[in-house]
PDB file of C-alpha atoms in Angstrom:
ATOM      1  CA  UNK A 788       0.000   0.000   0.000  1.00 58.00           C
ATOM      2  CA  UNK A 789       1.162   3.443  -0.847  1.00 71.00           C
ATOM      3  CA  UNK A 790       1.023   5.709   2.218  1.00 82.00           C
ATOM      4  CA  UNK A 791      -0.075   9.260   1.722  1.00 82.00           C
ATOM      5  CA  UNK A 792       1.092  12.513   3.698  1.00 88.00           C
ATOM      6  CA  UNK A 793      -1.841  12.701   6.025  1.00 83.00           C
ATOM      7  CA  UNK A 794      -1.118   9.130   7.616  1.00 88.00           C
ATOM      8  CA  UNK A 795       2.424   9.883   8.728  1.00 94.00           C
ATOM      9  CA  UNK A 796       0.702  11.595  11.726  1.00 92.00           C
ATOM     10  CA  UNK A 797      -1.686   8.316  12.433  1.00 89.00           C
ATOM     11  CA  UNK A 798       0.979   5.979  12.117  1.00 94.00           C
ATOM     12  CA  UNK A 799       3.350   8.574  14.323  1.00 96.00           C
ATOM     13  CA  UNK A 800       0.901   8.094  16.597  1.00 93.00           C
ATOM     14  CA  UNK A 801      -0.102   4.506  16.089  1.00 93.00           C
ATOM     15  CA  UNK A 802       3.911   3.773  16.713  1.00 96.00           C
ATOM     16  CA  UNK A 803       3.920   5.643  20.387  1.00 96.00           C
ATOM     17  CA  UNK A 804       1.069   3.863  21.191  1.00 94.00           C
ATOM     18  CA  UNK A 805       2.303   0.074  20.233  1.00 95.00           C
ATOM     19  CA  UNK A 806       5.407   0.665  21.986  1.00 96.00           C
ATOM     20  CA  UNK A 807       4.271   1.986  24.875  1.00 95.00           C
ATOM     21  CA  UNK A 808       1.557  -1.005  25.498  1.00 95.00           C
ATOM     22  CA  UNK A 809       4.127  -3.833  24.239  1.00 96.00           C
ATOM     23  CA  UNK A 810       4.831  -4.285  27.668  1.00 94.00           C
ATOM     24  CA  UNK A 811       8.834  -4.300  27.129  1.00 95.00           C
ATOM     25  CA  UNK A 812       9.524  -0.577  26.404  1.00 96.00           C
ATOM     26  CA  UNK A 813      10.039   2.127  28.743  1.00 95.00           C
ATOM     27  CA  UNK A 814       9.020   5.347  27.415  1.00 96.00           C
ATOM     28  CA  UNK A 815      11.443   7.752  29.023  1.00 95.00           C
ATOM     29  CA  UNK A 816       9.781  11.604  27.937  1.00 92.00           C
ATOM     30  CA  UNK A 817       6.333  10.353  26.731  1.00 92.00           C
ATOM     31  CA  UNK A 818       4.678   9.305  23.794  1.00 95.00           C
ATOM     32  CA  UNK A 819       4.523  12.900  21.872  1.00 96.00           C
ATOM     33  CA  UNK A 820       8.628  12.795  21.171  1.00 97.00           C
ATOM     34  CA  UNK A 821       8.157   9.635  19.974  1.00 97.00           C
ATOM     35  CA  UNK A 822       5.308  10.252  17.683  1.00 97.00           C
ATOM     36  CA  UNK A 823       7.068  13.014  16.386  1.00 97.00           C
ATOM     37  CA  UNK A 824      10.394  11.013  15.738  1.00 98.00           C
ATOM     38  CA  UNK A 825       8.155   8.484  13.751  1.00 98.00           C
ATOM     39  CA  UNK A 826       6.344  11.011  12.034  1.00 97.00           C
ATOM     40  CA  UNK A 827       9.276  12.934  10.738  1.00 98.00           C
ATOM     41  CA  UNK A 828      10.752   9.698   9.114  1.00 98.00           C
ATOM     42  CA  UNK A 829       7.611   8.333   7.823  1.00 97.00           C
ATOM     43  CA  UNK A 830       7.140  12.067   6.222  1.00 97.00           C
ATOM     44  CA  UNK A 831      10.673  12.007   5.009  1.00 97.00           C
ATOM     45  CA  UNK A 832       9.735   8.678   3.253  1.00 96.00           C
ATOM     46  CA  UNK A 833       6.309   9.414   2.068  1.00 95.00           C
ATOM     47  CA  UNK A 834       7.962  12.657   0.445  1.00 96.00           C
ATOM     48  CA  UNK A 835      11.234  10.399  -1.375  1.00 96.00           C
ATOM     49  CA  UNK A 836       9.083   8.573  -2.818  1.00 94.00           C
ATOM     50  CA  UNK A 837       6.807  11.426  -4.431  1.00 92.00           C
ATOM     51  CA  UNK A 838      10.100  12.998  -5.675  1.00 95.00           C
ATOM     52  CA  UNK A 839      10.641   9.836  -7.327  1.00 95.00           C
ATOM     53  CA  UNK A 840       7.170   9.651  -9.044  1.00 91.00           C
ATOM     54  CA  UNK A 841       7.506  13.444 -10.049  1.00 92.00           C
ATOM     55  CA  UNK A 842      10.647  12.424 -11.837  1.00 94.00           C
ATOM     56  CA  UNK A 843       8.941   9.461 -13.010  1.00 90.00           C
ATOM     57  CA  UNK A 844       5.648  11.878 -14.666  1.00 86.00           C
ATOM     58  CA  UNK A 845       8.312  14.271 -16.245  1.00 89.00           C
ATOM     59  CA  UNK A 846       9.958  11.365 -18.267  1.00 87.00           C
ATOM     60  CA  UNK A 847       6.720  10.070 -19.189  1.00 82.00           C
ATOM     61  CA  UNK A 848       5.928  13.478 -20.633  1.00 82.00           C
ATOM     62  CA  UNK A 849       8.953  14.267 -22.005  1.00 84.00           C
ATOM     63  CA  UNK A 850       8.550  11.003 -24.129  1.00 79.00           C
ATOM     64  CA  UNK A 851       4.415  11.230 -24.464  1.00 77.00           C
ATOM     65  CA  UNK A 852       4.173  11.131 -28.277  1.00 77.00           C
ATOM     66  CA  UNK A 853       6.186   8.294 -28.368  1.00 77.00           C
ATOM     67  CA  UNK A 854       4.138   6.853 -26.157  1.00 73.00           C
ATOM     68  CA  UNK A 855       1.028   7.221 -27.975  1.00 72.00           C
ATOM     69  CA  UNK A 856       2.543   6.520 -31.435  1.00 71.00           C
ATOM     70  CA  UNK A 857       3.465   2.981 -29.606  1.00 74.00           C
ATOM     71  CA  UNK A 858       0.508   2.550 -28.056  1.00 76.00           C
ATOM     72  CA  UNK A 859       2.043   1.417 -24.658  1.00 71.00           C
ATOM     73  CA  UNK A 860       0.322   1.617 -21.251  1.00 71.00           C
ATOM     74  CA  UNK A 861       1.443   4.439 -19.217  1.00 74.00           C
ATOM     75  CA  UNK A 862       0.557   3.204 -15.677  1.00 75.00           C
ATOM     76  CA  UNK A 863       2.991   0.036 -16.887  1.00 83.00           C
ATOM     77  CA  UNK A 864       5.214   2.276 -17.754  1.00 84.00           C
ATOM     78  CA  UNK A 865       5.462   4.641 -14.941  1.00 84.00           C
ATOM     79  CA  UNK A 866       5.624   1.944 -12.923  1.00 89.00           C
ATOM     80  CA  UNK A 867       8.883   0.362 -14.450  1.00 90.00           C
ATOM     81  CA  UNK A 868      10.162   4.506 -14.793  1.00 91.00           C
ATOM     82  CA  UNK A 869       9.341   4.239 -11.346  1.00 93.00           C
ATOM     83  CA  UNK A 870      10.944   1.218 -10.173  1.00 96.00           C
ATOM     84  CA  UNK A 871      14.396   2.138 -11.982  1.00 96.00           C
ATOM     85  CA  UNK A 872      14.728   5.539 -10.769  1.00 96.00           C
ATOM     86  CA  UNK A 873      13.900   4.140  -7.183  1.00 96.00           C
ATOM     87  CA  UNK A 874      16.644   1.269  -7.352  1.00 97.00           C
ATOM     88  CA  UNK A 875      19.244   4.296  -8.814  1.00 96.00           C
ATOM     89  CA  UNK A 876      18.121   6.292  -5.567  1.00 95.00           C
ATOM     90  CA  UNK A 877      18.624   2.990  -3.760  1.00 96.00           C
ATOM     91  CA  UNK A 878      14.995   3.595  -2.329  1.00 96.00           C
ATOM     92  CA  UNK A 879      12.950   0.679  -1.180  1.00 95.00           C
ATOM     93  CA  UNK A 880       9.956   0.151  -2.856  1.00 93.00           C
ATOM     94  CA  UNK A 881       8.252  -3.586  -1.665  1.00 93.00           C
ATOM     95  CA  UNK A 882       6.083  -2.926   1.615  1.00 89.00           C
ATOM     96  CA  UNK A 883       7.914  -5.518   3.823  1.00 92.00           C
ATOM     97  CA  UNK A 884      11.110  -4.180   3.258  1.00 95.00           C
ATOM     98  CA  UNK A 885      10.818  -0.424   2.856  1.00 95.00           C
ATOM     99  CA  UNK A 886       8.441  -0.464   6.230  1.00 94.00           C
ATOM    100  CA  UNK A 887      11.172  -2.953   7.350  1.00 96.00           C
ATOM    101  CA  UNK A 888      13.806  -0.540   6.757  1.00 97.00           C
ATOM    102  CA  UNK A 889      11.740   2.243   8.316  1.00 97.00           C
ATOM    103  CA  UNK A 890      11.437   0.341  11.243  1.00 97.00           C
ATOM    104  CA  UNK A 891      15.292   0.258  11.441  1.00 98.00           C
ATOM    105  CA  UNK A 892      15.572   4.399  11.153  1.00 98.00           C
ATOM    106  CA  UNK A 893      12.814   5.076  13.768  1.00 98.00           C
ATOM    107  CA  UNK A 894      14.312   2.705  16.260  1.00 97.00           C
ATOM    108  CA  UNK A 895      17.371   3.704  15.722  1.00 97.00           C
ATOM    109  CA  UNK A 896      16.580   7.598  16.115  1.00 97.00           C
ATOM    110  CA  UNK A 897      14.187   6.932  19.339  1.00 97.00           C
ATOM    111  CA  UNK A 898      17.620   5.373  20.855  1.00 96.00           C
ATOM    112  CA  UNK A 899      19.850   8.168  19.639  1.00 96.00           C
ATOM    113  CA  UNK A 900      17.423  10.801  20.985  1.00 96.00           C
ATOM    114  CA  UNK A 901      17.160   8.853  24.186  1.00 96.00           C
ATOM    115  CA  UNK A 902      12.940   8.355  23.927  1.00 96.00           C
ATOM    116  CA  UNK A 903      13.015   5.035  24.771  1.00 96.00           C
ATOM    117  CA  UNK A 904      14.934   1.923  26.662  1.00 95.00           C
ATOM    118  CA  UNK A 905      14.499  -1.433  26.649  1.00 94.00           C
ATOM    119  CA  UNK A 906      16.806  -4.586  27.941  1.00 92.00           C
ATOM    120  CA  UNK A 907      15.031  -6.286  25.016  1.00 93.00           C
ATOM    121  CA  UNK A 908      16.329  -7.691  21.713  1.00 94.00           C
ATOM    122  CA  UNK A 909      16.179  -4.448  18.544  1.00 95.00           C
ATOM    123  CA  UNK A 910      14.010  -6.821  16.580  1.00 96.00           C
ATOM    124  CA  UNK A 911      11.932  -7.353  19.187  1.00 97.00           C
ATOM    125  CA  UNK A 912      11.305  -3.413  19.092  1.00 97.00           C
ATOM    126  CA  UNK A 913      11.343  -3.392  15.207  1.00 97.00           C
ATOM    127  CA  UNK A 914       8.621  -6.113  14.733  1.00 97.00           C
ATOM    128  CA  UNK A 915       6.443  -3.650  16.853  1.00 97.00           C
ATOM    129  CA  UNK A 916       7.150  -0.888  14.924  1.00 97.00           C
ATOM    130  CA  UNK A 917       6.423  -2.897  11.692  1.00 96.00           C
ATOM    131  CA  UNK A 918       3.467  -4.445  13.112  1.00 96.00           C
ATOM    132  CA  UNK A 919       2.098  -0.907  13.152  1.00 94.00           C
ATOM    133  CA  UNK A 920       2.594   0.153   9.965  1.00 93.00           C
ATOM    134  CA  UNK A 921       0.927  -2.998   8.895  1.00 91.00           C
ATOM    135  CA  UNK A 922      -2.660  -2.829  10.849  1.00 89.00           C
ATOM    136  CA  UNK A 923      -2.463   0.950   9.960  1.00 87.00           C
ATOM    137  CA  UNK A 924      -2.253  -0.358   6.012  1.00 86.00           C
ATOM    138  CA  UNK A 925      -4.871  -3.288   6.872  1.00 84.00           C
ATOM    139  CA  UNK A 926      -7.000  -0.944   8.656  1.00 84.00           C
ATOM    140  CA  UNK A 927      -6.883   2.287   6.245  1.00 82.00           C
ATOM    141  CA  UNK A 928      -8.930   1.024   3.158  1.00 78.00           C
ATOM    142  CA  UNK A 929     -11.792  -0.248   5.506  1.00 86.00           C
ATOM    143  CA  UNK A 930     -11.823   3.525   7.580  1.00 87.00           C
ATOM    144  CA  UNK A 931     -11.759   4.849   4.214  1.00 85.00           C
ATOM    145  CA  UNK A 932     -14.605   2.649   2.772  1.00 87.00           C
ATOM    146  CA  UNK A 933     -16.731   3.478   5.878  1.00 92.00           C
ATOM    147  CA  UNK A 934     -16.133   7.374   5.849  1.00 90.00           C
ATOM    148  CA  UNK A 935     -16.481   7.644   1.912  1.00 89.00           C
ATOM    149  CA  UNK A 936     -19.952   6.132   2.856  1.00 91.00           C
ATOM    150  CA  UNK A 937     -20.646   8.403   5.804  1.00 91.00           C
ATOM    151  CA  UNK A 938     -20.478  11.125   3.752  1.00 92.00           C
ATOM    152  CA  UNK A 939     -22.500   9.777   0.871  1.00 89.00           C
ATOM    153  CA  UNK A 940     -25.364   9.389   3.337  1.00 89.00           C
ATOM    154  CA  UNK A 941     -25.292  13.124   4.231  1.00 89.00           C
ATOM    155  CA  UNK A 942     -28.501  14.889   3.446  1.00 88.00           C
ATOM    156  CA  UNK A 943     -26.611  17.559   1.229  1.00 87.00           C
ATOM    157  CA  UNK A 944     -24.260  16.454  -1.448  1.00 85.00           C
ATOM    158  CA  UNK A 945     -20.917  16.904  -0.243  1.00 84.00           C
ATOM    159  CA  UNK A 946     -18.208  17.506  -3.341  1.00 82.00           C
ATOM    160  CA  UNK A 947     -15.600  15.053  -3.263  1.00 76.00           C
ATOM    161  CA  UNK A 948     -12.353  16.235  -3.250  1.00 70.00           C
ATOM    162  CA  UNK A 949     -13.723  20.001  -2.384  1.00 77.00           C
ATOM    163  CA  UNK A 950     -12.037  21.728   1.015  1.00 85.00           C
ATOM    164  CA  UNK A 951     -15.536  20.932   2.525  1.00 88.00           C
ATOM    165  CA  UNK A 952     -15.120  17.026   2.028  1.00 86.00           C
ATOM    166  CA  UNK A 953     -11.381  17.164   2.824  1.00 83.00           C
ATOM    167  CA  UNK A 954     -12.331  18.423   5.999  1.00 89.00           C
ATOM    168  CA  UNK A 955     -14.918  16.216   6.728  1.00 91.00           C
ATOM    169  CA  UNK A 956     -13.094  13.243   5.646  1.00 89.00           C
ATOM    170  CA  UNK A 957     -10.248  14.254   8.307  1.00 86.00           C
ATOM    171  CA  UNK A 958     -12.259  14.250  10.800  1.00 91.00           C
ATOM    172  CA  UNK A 959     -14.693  11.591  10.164  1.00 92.00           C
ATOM    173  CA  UNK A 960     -11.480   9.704   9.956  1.00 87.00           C
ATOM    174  CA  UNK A 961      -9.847  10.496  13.158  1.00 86.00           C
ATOM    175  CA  UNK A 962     -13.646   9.361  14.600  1.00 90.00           C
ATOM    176  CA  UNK A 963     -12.793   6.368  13.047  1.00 88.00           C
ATOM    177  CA  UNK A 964      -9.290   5.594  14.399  1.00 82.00           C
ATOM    178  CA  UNK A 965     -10.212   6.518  17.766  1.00 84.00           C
ATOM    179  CA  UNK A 966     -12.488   4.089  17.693  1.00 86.00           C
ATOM    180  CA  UNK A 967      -9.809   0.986  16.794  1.00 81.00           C
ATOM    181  CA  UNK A 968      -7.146   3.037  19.561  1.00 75.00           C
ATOM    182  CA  UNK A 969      -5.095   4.077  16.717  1.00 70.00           C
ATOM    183  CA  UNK A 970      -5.059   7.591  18.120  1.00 68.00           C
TER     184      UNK A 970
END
């Protein structure tokens, strides 16, 4: 799943949380440091990654009548543009091992910043981490599903992808993960 900019915050958040109830961390200046540790990685990521795909869109529109005089797919081939300039950038793209590898950089930045301790193993900290960024994928197309629909059963029609929705859609959504404990 492709995280967005608006869920760096949730899984920030998501990440404080897990580690704090996992029992084997100590949280040493609360959970908001180490939200914001998580966040600013996850953000860093989430914004590599679109700096990839913008360089990714330019090449396919530098090249776009070739394109059409061959007939090829575009998404294919922004995709493959997509995967080579990410393996040039040596940037992960597969799930497991970019959120993996994110793990890694948060841990080892709550540890540097002295957020956390533990007497426990790193990749007993790490599958926590990970763990988070998976339910937060698993859970985020059902929350979205149920919100979309929320808002389709308003009594006015709400615009979708108007400021009006956008805000509604925040914080129908935040409803949402409060309800699953993910804030």
């Amino acid at each position: 799943m492709r995280f967005k900019l608006a869920h760096a915050s949730y899984m920030g958040n998501k990440i404080a949380l897990d580690l704090s109830n996992c029992g084997f961390v100590s949280i040493l200046h609360g959970l908001e440091g180490i939200a914001n540790v998580a966040q600013k990685l996850i953000t860093e990521n989430i914004q590599e990654e679109m700096r990839i795909e913008e360089k990714a869109r330019d090449l396919l529109e530098e090249n776009i009548d070739e394109i059409e005089f061959m007939q090829a797919d575009e998404h294919q081939l922004f995709w493959r543009i997509k995967q080579k300039l990410a393996e040039q950038e040596n940037f992960i793209l597969r799930f497991e091992d970019r959120y993996n590898d994110l793990a890694h950089k948060i841990l080892n930045e709550l540890f540097e910043e002295d957020l956390i301790d533990s007497a426990t193993s790193e990749t007993r900290i790490v599958n926590v981490i990970f763990k988070a960024f998976n339910e937060y994928a698993k859970v985020y197309n059902e929350l979205e599903d149920i919100v979309q629909e929320r808002i389709a059963n308003y009594k006015r029609k709400i615009i979708f992808g108007s400021e009006e929705y956008d805000l509604i859609f925040d914080k129908l959504y935040q409803e949402e993960l409060r309800k699953r404990r993910f804030l």
